[in-house]
Coordinates of C-alpha atoms in Angstrom, one line a residue:
M186 CA 18.2 -27.4 10.1
R187 CA 16.1 -26.0 7.3
T188 CA 17.8 -23.2 5.3
V189 CA 16.2 -20.5 3.2
P190 CA 17.4 -17.3 1.6
V191 CA 14.7 -15.2 3.2
L192 CA 12.4 -15.9 6.1
I193 CA 9.2 -13.8 6.2
A194 CA 7.5 -13.6 9.6
G195 CA 3.9 -12.6 8.9
G196 CA 1.6 -13.7 6.1
G197 CA -0.7 -10.7 5.8
P198 CA -0.9 -8.7 2.5
V199 CA 2.6 -7.2 3.1
G200 CA 4.4 -10.5 3.8
L201 CA 2.5 -12.1 0.8
T202 CA 3.5 -9.2 -1.4
L203 CA 7.2 -9.5 -0.4
A204 CA 7.0 -13.3 -1.2
H205 CA 5.6 -12.4 -4.7
E206 CA 8.4 -9.9 -5.2
L207 CA 11.1 -12.4 -4.3
A208 CA 9.4 -15.0 -6.5
R209 CA 9.5 -12.6 -9.4
H210 CA 13.3 -12.7 -9.1
E211 CA 13.2 -16.5 -8.4
V212 CA 14.6 -16.0 -4.9
G213 CA 13.5 -18.6 -2.4
C214 CA 11.6 -17.7 0.8
L215 CA 9.6 -19.2 3.6
V216 CA 6.5 -17.3 4.8
I217 CA 5.2 -18.2 8.2
E218 CA 1.9 -17.0 9.7
R219 CA 0.9 -17.6 13.3
N220 CA -2.8 -17.8 12.5
A221 CA -4.3 -21.0 11.1
T222 CA -6.0 -19.3 8.1
T223 CA -6.1 -15.9 6.3
T224 CA -7.6 -13.1 8.3
A225 CA -11.3 -12.9 9.4
H226 CA -10.8 -9.2 10.2
P227 CA -11.5 -6.6 7.5
K228 CA -8.5 -4.4 8.2
M229 CA -8.5 -2.6 4.9
D230 CA -11.0 -2.0 2.1
L231 CA -9.0 -0.2 -0.6
T232 CA -6.0 -1.2 -2.8
N233 CA -5.0 2.2 -4.1
S234 CA -3.8 2.9 -7.6
R235 CA -0.1 2.9 -6.7
T236 CA -0.5 -0.5 -5.1
M237 CA -2.3 -1.7 -8.2
E238 CA 0.7 -0.5 -10.3
L239 CA 3.0 -2.6 -8.2
Y240 CA 0.6 -5.6 -8.3
Q241 CA 0.5 -5.3 -12.1
R242 CA 4.3 -5.8 -12.3
L243 CA 3.9 -8.8 -9.9
G244 CA 1.3 -10.3 -12.2
V245 CA -1.6 -10.3 -9.7
A246 CA -3.5 -7.1 -10.7
E247 CA -6.1 -8.9 -12.7
L248 CA -6.6 -11.5 -10.0
V249 CA -7.1 -8.7 -7.4
R250 CA -9.6 -7.0 -9.7
S251 CA -11.5 -10.2 -10.2
V252 CA -12.2 -10.7 -6.5
G253 CA -12.9 -7.0 -5.7
V254 CA -16.2 -5.2 -6.0
P255 CA -17.6 -5.1 -9.5
P256 CA -15.8 -2.7 -11.7
D257 CA -18.8 -0.5 -12.5
N258 CA -19.5 0.2 -8.8
P259 CA -18.6 3.7 -7.6
F260 CA -16.3 4.8 -4.8
D261 CA -18.8 7.4 -3.4
V262 CA -18.4 8.6 0.2
L263 CA -21.7 9.9 1.7
W264 CA -22.5 11.9 4.8
C265 CA -26.1 11.6 6.1
T266 CA -28.3 12.3 9.1
S267 CA -28.7 8.5 9.3
P268 CA -28.5 5.6 6.8
T269 CA -32.2 5.9 6.1
G270 CA -32.5 9.7 6.7
T271 CA -31.3 12.6 4.7
V272 CA -28.3 12.9 2.5
L273 CA -26.2 15.9 3.6
H274 CA -23.4 15.6 1.0
R275 CA -22.0 13.0 -1.4
F276 CA -18.4 13.0 -2.5
A277 CA -18.7 11.2 -5.8
Y278 CA -15.8 9.2 -7.2
P279 CA -15.7 7.2 -10.4
S280 CA -15.9 3.5 -10.8
Q281 CA -12.9 1.4 -12.0
T282 CA -14.5 1.4 -15.5
E283 CA -14.8 5.1 -15.5
R284 CA -11.3 5.5 -14.2
W285 CA -9.9 3.4 -17.0
R286 CA -11.4 5.8 -19.5
Q287 CA -10.0 8.8 -17.6
L288 CA -6.5 7.3 -17.5
R289 CA -6.4 6.6 -21.3
D290 CA -8.1 9.9 -22.3
G291 CA -5.7 12.0 -20.1
N292 CA -2.5 10.3 -21.0
D293 CA -0.3 13.2 -20.1
G294 CA 1.7 11.6 -17.3
T295 CA -0.5 12.9 -14.6
Q296 CA -2.5 9.7 -14.3
P297 CA -1.7 6.3 -12.7
A298 CA -1.2 3.2 -14.8
E299 CA -3.9 1.4 -12.9
P300 CA -7.2 2.4 -11.2
P301 CA -7.7 1.6 -7.5
V302 CA -9.8 -1.4 -6.4
R303 CA -12.3 -1.6 -3.6
I304 CA -11.4 -5.0 -1.9
S305 CA -11.5 -6.3 1.6
Q306 CA -8.4 -7.8 3.2
I307 CA -10.6 -10.8 3.9
V308 CA -10.8 -11.4 0.2
L309 CA -7.3 -10.1 -0.8
E310 CA -5.3 -12.4 1.4
P311 CA -6.7 -15.7 0.0
A312 CA -6.2 -14.5 -3.6
L313 CA -2.5 -13.7 -2.9
V314 CA -2.0 -17.0 -1.1
G315 CA -3.6 -18.9 -4.0
S316 CA -1.3 -17.2 -6.4
L317 CA 1.8 -18.0 -4.3
R318 CA 0.9 -21.7 -4.6
T319 CA 2.0 -21.5 -8.2
K320 CA 5.5 -20.2 -7.2
P321 CA 8.0 -23.0 -6.8
T322 CA 10.5 -20.8 -4.9
V323 CA 7.9 -19.9 -2.1
Q324 CA 7.1 -22.0 0.9
H325 CA 4.1 -20.9 3.0
R326 CA 3.1 -22.2 6.4
F327 CA 0.0 -21.3 8.4
G328 CA -0.2 -21.9 12.1
T329 CA 3.6 -21.2 12.6
A330 CA 4.8 -18.5 14.9
L331 CA 8.2 -16.9 15.3
E332 CA 9.4 -17.4 18.8
G333 CA 12.7 -15.6 18.6
F334 CA 15.9 -15.4 16.6
V335 CA 19.6 -14.6 16.8
Q336 CA 21.8 -13.2 14.0
D337 CA 25.4 -13.3 13.1
A338 CA 27.6 -12.0 10.3
H339 CA 26.3 -14.6 7.9
G340 CA 22.7 -15.1 8.6
V341 CA 19.8 -15.4 11.1
T342 CA 18.8 -18.5 13.1
A343 CA 15.1 -18.4 14.0
L344 CA 13.0 -20.5 16.4
L345 CA 9.6 -21.4 15.0
R346 CA 6.7 -23.0 16.9
D347 CA 3.7 -24.7 15.2
A348 CA 0.1 -24.9 16.4
E349 CA 0.9 -28.3 18.2
G350 CA 3.7 -26.7 20.1
R351 CA 6.5 -28.3 18.1
T352 CA 9.6 -26.2 17.6
E353 CA 12.0 -26.0 14.7
Q354 CA 15.1 -23.9 13.9
V355 CA 15.4 -22.3 10.5
R356 CA 18.5 -20.7 9.1
A357 CA 18.0 -17.7 6.7
R358 CA 20.3 -15.2 5.1
Y359 CA 17.8 -12.5 6.0
L360 CA 14.7 -12.2 8.2
V361 CA 11.9 -9.7 7.5
G362 CA 9.3 -8.9 10.1
C363 CA 5.9 -8.4 8.5
D364 CA 4.3 -9.4 11.7
G365 CA 2.1 -6.4 12.5
G366 CA 1.8 -3.7 15.1
G367 CA 2.8 -6.0 17.9
S368 CA 5.8 -7.3 16.0
T369 CA 7.9 -10.0 17.6
V370 CA 10.7 -9.1 15.3
R371 CA 10.7 -5.4 16.4
R372 CA 10.5 -6.4 20.0
V373 CA 13.4 -8.8 19.8
L374 CA 15.5 -6.1 18.1
G375 CA 14.5 -3.5 20.7
I376 CA 13.5 -1.0 18.2
G377 CA 11.3 1.8 19.5
L378 CA 8.4 3.7 17.9
D379 CA 8.2 7.5 17.2
G380 CA 4.8 9.2 17.4
T381 CA 1.6 9.0 19.3
P382 CA 0.0 5.8 20.5
G383 CA -3.7 5.4 21.4
V384 CA -4.9 8.4 19.5
R385 CA -8.4 7.2 18.8
P386 CA -10.6 4.4 20.3
S387 CA -13.0 2.7 18.0
Y388 CA -15.4 -0.2 17.9
M389 CA -15.7 -2.5 14.9
V390 CA -18.7 -4.6 14.0
H391 CA -18.2 -6.8 10.9
F392 CA -21.4 -8.4 9.8
R393 CA -23.4 -10.1 7.1
S394 CA -26.7 -8.9 5.9
R395 CA -28.8 -8.3 2.7
R396 CA -30.9 -5.6 4.1
H397 CA -30.2 -3.4 1.1
D398 CA -33.2 -1.2 1.8
V399 CA -31.3 0.1 4.8
L400 CA -27.6 -0.5 3.9
Q401 CA -28.0 0.8 0.4
H402 CA -30.8 3.1 1.0
F403 CA -29.0 5.8 -1.1
G404 CA -27.8 3.4 -3.7
I405 CA -24.3 1.8 -4.0
V406 CA -22.0 3.7 -1.7
W407 CA -18.5 2.8 -0.5
H408 CA -18.7 4.7 2.8
T409 CA -21.9 5.7 4.5
Q410 CA -21.2 8.0 7.5
H411 CA -22.5 10.3 10.1
A412 CA -21.4 11.8 13.4
T413 CA -20.9 8.5 15.2
G414 CA -19.1 6.3 12.6
T415 CA -18.9 4.8 9.2
I416 CA -20.4 1.8 7.4
I417 CA -18.0 0.4 4.9
A418 CA -19.5 -1.7 2.1
Q419 CA -17.0 -4.5 1.8
D420 CA -18.5 -6.2 -1.3
D421 CA -21.7 -4.1 -2.0
D422 CA -23.8 -7.1 -1.4
R423 CA -23.5 -9.2 1.9
Y424 CA -20.5 -8.0 3.9
W425 CA -20.3 -4.7 5.8
T426 CA -18.1 -3.2 8.5
L427 CA -19.2 -0.6 11.0
Q428 CA -16.4 1.5 12.5
A429 CA -18.0 3.3 15.4
R430 CA -16.8 5.9 17.8
P431 CA -17.8 4.6 21.3
P432 CA -19.1 7.1 23.9
Q433 CA -16.3 8.5 26.0
D434 CA -17.8 7.4 29.3
V435 CA -18.3 3.8 28.3
D436 CA -15.8 1.0 28.4
P437 CA -15.7 -0.3 24.8
A438 CA -15.2 -3.9 26.0
T439 CA -18.7 -3.8 27.5
L440 CA -20.5 -2.8 24.4
D441 CA -23.0 -5.1 22.7
P442 CA -22.2 -5.2 18.9
A443 CA -25.9 -5.6 18.0
A444 CA -26.8 -2.5 20.0
V445 CA -23.9 -0.6 18.5
L446 CA -25.1 -1.5 15.0
R447 CA -28.7 -0.6 15.8
G448 CA -27.6 2.7 17.3
F449 CA -25.7 3.6 14.1
L450 CA -28.4 2.5 11.7
G451 CA -31.4 3.8 13.7
V452 CA -33.3 0.6 13.0
D453 CA -33.1 -3.1 13.6
I454 CA -32.0 -5.3 10.8
D455 CA -31.4 -9.0 10.3
A456 CA -27.6 -9.1 10.6
E457 CA -25.1 -11.9 11.5
V458 CA -22.2 -10.4 13.5
L459 CA -19.0 -12.1 12.3
V460 CA -16.4 -10.2 14.2
A461 CA -16.7 -7.4 16.8
N462 CA -14.1 -5.8 19.0
P463 CA -12.8 -2.5 20.4
W464 CA -9.5 -1.3 19.0
V465 CA -7.3 1.7 19.2
A466 CA -5.6 3.5 16.4
H467 CA -2.0 4.7 16.6
L468 CA 0.3 7.2 14.8
L469 CA 3.7 5.5 15.0
V470 CA 6.8 4.8 12.9
A471 CA 9.7 2.6 13.9
E472 CA 12.9 4.4 14.9
R473 CA 14.7 2.4 12.2
Y474 CA 13.8 -0.3 9.6
R475 CA 16.9 -2.4 9.7
H476 CA 19.3 -4.0 12.2
G477 CA 21.9 -6.2 10.5
R478 CA 20.3 -8.9 8.5
V479 CA 16.8 -8.2 9.9
F480 CA 14.2 -5.8 8.5
L481 CA 10.8 -4.4 9.5
C482 CA 8.1 -4.0 6.9
G483 CA 4.4 -3.0 6.9
D484 CA 2.6 -2.5 10.2
A485 CA 5.7 -3.7 12.1
A486 CA 7.4 -0.5 10.8
H487 CA 4.5 1.9 10.9
Q488 CA 0.9 2.2 12.3
F489 CA -1.6 4.8 11.1
I490 CA -5.2 5.7 11.6
P491 CA -7.1 4.1 8.7
T492 CA -8.2 7.5 7.4
G493 CA -6.7 7.7 3.9
G494 CA -6.1 4.0 3.6
Y495 CA -2.3 4.4 4.0
G496 CA -1.5 1.4 6.2
M497 CA -1.5 -1.6 3.9
N498 CA -0.8 0.4 0.8
T499 CA 2.4 1.9 2.4
G500 CA 3.3 -1.6 3.4
V501 CA 3.0 -3.0 -0.1
A502 CA 5.4 -0.4 -1.4
D503 CA 7.8 -1.3 1.5
A504 CA 7.7 -4.9 0.5
V505 CA 8.4 -4.2 -3.2
D506 CA 11.3 -1.8 -2.3
L507 CA 12.9 -4.3 0.1
G508 CA 12.1 -7.4 -2.0
W509 CA 14.0 -6.4 -5.2
K510 CA 16.9 -5.2 -3.1
L511 CA 17.2 -8.5 -1.2
A512 CA 17.0 -10.3 -4.5
A513 CA 19.7 -8.1 -6.0
V514 CA 22.1 -8.8 -3.1
L515 CA 21.3 -12.5 -3.0
E516 CA 21.8 -12.8 -6.8
G517 CA 25.1 -10.9 -6.6
W518 CA 24.3 -7.7 -8.5
G519 CA 23.4 -5.6 -5.4
G520 CA 25.6 -4.4 -2.6
E521 CA 25.3 -3.5 1.0
A522 CA 24.4 0.1 0.4
L523 CA 21.3 -1.1 -1.5
L524 CA 20.0 -2.7 1.7
D525 CA 20.9 0.5 3.7
S526 CA 18.8 2.5 1.2
Y527 CA 15.6 0.7 2.4
D528 CA 15.4 2.7 5.6
A529 CA 16.5 5.9 3.9
E530 CA 13.8 5.6 1.2
R531 CA 10.8 4.1 3.0
R532 CA 10.9 5.6 6.5
P533 CA 10.5 9.2 5.3
V534 CA 7.4 8.1 3.3
A535 CA 5.9 6.5 6.4
L536 CA 6.5 9.7 8.4
R537 CA 4.8 11.8 5.8
N538 CA 1.9 9.3 5.6
R539 CA 1.6 9.1 9.4
D540 CA 1.2 12.9 9.5
A541 CA -1.3 12.9 6.6
S542 CA -3.4 10.2 8.4
G543 CA -3.5 12.4 11.5
R544 CA -4.6 15.4 9.5
H545 CA -7.5 13.3 8.0
A546 CA -8.6 12.2 11.4
G547 CA -8.6 15.8 12.4
V548 CA -11.0 16.6 9.5
R549 CA -13.3 13.9 10.7
A550 CA -13.2 15.4 14.2
D551 CA -14.1 18.7 12.7
I552 CA -17.1 17.2 10.9
A553 CA -18.2 15.6 14.2
R554 CA -18.2 19.1 15.7
L555 CA -20.3 20.4 12.7
Y556 CA -22.9 17.7 13.5
A557 CA -23.0 18.8 17.1
A558 CA -23.5 22.4 16.0
H559 CA -26.5 21.3 13.9
P560 CA -28.4 19.0 16.3
H561 CA -31.7 19.1 14.4
A562 CA -30.4 18.5 10.9
D563 CA -32.4 15.2 10.8
R564 CA -35.7 17.1 10.9
D565 CA -34.8 20.7 10.0
A566 CA -34.2 21.3 6.3
E567 CA -32.4 24.5 6.9
Q568 CA -30.0 22.9 9.4
A569 CA -29.5 20.0 7.1
A570 CA -28.6 22.3 4.1
A571 CA -26.2 24.3 6.3
L572 CA -24.5 21.1 7.7
G573 CA -24.2 19.6 4.2
A574 CA -22.6 22.8 2.8
A575 CA -20.2 22.9 5.8
I576 CA -19.2 19.2 5.1
A577 CA -18.7 20.0 1.4
A578 CA -16.5 22.9 2.3
T579 CA -14.5 20.8 4.7
G580 CA -13.7 18.4 1.9
N581 CA -12.7 14.7 1.8
A582 CA -8.9 15.0 1.4
E583 CA -8.4 11.4 2.7
N584 CA -9.7 10.0 -0.6
E585 CA -8.0 12.6 -2.8
Q586 CA -4.3 12.6 -1.9
W587 CA -2.8 11.7 -5.3
G588 CA 0.5 13.4 -4.3
I589 CA 0.7 11.2 -1.2
E590 CA 0.0 8.1 -3.4
H591 CA 2.3 8.8 -6.4
G592 CA 4.4 11.9 -5.8
Y593 CA 6.9 10.8 -3.1
R594 CA 10.5 11.1 -4.1
Y595 CA 13.4 9.2 -2.5
A596 CA 15.5 12.3 -1.8
A597 CA 17.7 10.9 0.9
S598 CA 18.6 7.6 -0.8
P599 CA 22.3 6.6 -0.8
V600 CA 21.8 4.9 -4.2
I601 CA 20.1 7.9 -5.9
P602 CA 22.8 10.6 -5.4
D603 CA 21.2 13.1 -7.8
A604 CA 17.8 13.0 -6.1
V605 CA 16.6 16.3 -4.5
A606 CA 13.7 17.0 -2.3
D607 CA 10.4 18.2 -3.8
S608 CA 10.2 21.6 -2.1
D609 CA 6.7 22.2 -3.7
F610 CA 5.3 18.8 -2.7
D611 CA 1.5 18.9 -2.6
P612 CA -0.2 16.0 -0.9
A613 CA -3.3 16.4 -3.1
T614 CA -1.7 16.7 -6.5
Y615 CA 0.6 14.5 -8.4
R616 CA 2.9 16.4 -10.8
P617 CA 4.8 14.1 -13.2
S618 CA 8.5 14.5 -13.0
C619 CA 11.7 13.0 -14.4
E620 CA 13.8 13.9 -11.4
P621 CA 15.8 11.0 -9.9
G622 CA 14.1 9.3 -7.0
G623 CA 10.5 9.8 -8.2
R624 CA 8.2 7.3 -9.9
L625 CA 8.3 7.0 -13.7
P626 CA 5.3 8.9 -15.0
S627 CA 2.8 6.6 -16.6
V628 CA 1.5 6.9 -20.2
F629 CA -0.3 4.6 -22.7
L630 CA 1.7 4.1 -25.8
E631 CA 0.5 4.1 -29.4
D632 CA -0.3 0.3 -29.3
G633 CA -2.5 0.8 -26.2
T634 CA -0.1 -0.7 -23.7
N635 CA 1.1 1.2 -20.7
L636 CA 4.8 2.1 -20.5
H637 CA 5.0 0.5 -17.1
R638 CA 4.2 -2.9 -18.7
R639 CA 7.2 -2.6 -20.9
L640 CA 9.6 -2.5 -18.0
G641 CA 11.6 -5.6 -17.1
R642 CA 12.2 -7.3 -13.8
G643 CA 15.5 -5.5 -13.3
F644 CA 16.6 -2.1 -14.5
T645 CA 15.2 -0.6 -17.6
L646 CA 16.6 2.3 -19.6
V647 CA 13.9 4.3 -21.3
C648 CA 15.2 6.3 -24.3
V649 CA 13.0 9.2 -25.5
G650 CA 13.6 10.3 -29.1
D651 CA 16.8 9.9 -31.2
V652 CA 19.3 9.6 -28.4
D653 CA 22.4 7.3 -28.2
P654 CA 22.4 5.5 -24.9
G655 CA 26.0 4.4 -25.3
P656 CA 27.4 1.0 -24.0
V657 CA 24.9 0.7 -21.2
T658 CA 23.8 -2.9 -22.1
D659 CA 27.4 -4.1 -22.0
A660 CA 28.0 -2.4 -18.7
A661 CA 24.9 -4.0 -17.2
A662 CA 25.9 -7.4 -18.5
A663 CA 29.4 -7.1 -17.1
L664 CA 27.9 -6.4 -13.6
G665 CA 25.3 -9.1 -14.0
I666 CA 22.3 -6.7 -13.7
P667 CA 19.0 -7.8 -15.3
F668 CA 18.5 -5.1 -17.8
G669 CA 16.2 -3.9 -20.6
L670 CA 16.0 -1.1 -23.1
V671 CA 12.8 0.7 -24.2
R672 CA 12.7 3.3 -26.9
L673 CA 10.0 5.9 -27.2
D674 CA 9.2 8.2 -30.1
G675 CA 10.4 11.8 -29.6
G676 CA 6.9 13.0 -29.3
W677 CA 6.8 11.7 -25.8
S678 CA 9.2 14.5 -24.8
R679 CA 6.1 16.4 -24.0
V680 CA 5.8 14.2 -20.9
Y681 CA 9.5 13.1 -20.4
D682 CA 11.8 16.1 -20.4
R683 CA 14.9 14.0 -20.1
A684 CA 16.0 11.7 -22.9
L685 CA 17.4 8.9 -20.8
L686 CA 15.6 7.5 -17.8
L687 CA 17.1 4.7 -15.8
V688 CA 14.2 2.9 -14.1
R689 CA 14.6 0.6 -11.1
P690 CA 12.5 -2.6 -10.6
D691 CA 10.0 -0.6 -8.4
H692 CA 9.3 2.1 -11.1
H693 CA 11.4 4.7 -9.4
L694 CA 14.1 6.6 -11.4
A695 CA 17.6 5.8 -10.3
W696 CA 19.1 8.4 -12.7
S697 CA 18.0 10.6 -15.6
A698 CA 19.8 13.0 -18.0
A699 CA 19.7 14.5 -21.5
R700 CA 22.6 12.4 -22.7
A701 CA 24.6 9.3 -21.8
P702 CA 27.2 9.5 -19.0
A703 CA 30.9 9.1 -19.7
D704 CA 30.9 6.0 -17.6
W705 CA 27.7 3.8 -17.4
A706 CA 29.4 1.4 -15.0
T707 CA 29.7 4.1 -12.3
V708 CA 26.0 5.0 -12.7
L709 CA 24.9 1.4 -12.5
R710 CA 27.2 0.5 -9.6
T711 CA 25.8 3.4 -7.6
A712 CA 22.2 2.5 -8.4
C713 CA 22.8 -1.1 -7.2
G714 CA 24.7 -0.1 -4.1
L715 CA 27.9 -1.7 -5.3
P716 CA 31.3 -0.3 -4.1
P717 CA 33.0 2.1 -6.6
D718 CA 36.0 -0.1 -6.9
R719 CA 34.0 -3.2 -8.0
A720 CA 35.9 -4.8 -10.8
W721 CA 34.2 -5.3 -14.1
S722 CA 35.3 -6.0 -17.7

């Protein structure tokens, strides 16, 4: 029987990210994916700035940028009467190139370390798979499905089936279900879902065309939308996805994709339909993320409406959180409480993101009603102006939620005892903070490098100004914790109001204070989920 430290069921972006995280710690894993190839479905089109920070630490950020849309292309979202009609309102957002300038010029801790990237999942998955092929600790198998599993006190025995029907048993220390909304892992565990299923029916048409006179009639735009749906520019050249709202009195399964596309565009174009299907969005979060040695991650743990782009991006943060903790336990410097903290940290984030996704969908419904209230906007300039002003006033919160992306704090984590909830949390605003549980604020240092790039693969103590950290390095070495020390000039106290910042592998603060503790071993044992009576010398 084949044995592996970690078996990952599901080879989408979340499963692939988890494999990269484990590889970073040189922990072995097997990734199985039931499909024969990477996805043909454009399930996401934005890798947000928080995900890009995490991809930078995994060494794949530049790869992702290289296969995304060109860096000078904007992120504009446009509302119109039709794709060749009248512009009602344009929500303009800067390109990657412009965002890089903003990040460096701001440099006050309020900005992310990396700009977001417009990239289709169709392109992202092959890039991540290609990178994994360079990782000797990772095995990856397409065309292999998880049929079932049993677990005991020491591990999980899983039954796998390949495309030819051959079965195989694999023994793993841990199993992670990254196997999507219909998760086999979640079903076998009997874990239910909290929330609302089937909240919005949609119809997707993914197609190839170079009719830029229609599809880019208003110039390069990320989303072109009106009352009945949205055209997403996947690469600003050949590939596009229409997400349409089907009529209420029509069975979506009976729709003709060419007719749906023609109805949205208002004209016929030469287009090759690549994928078309009805689908239904959900607002659901799993009742729990862990059962024994088995974990849920990504869409297996939560399902959102795509508004806001929270689905995959939340899943990537899940994978990084869980990945370093599994590595710590398998390497011997993490304890059981560290694995318990995965649910305590990530599930509240999913609940918050689920609710935000629902709010954004409500805004889109409001805008659809505004269109209905201005039925002649396509030929009446006064109605068009009024509709545009109403859309502008309604806003575009789904693409402006920097607090949702960067401001979450792990207030209920058993391994961050000093964390407190952010009572003034604002979904739209990220406020840098050195409170335990939050993300380390990002700055570019005097030599031009970002502080996040100075952090090691394990824990890092950031020392601000002339402060004595005490015997922290010796305490970390005694516990076998990968550890690094970064010293900053005292001038950075304008951003970091605490002199000592203990940063976890995922950029979150495990502890912070003005001076060294009396006993570093206790601080480190808590942060790693080790029992308080763990011997060290």
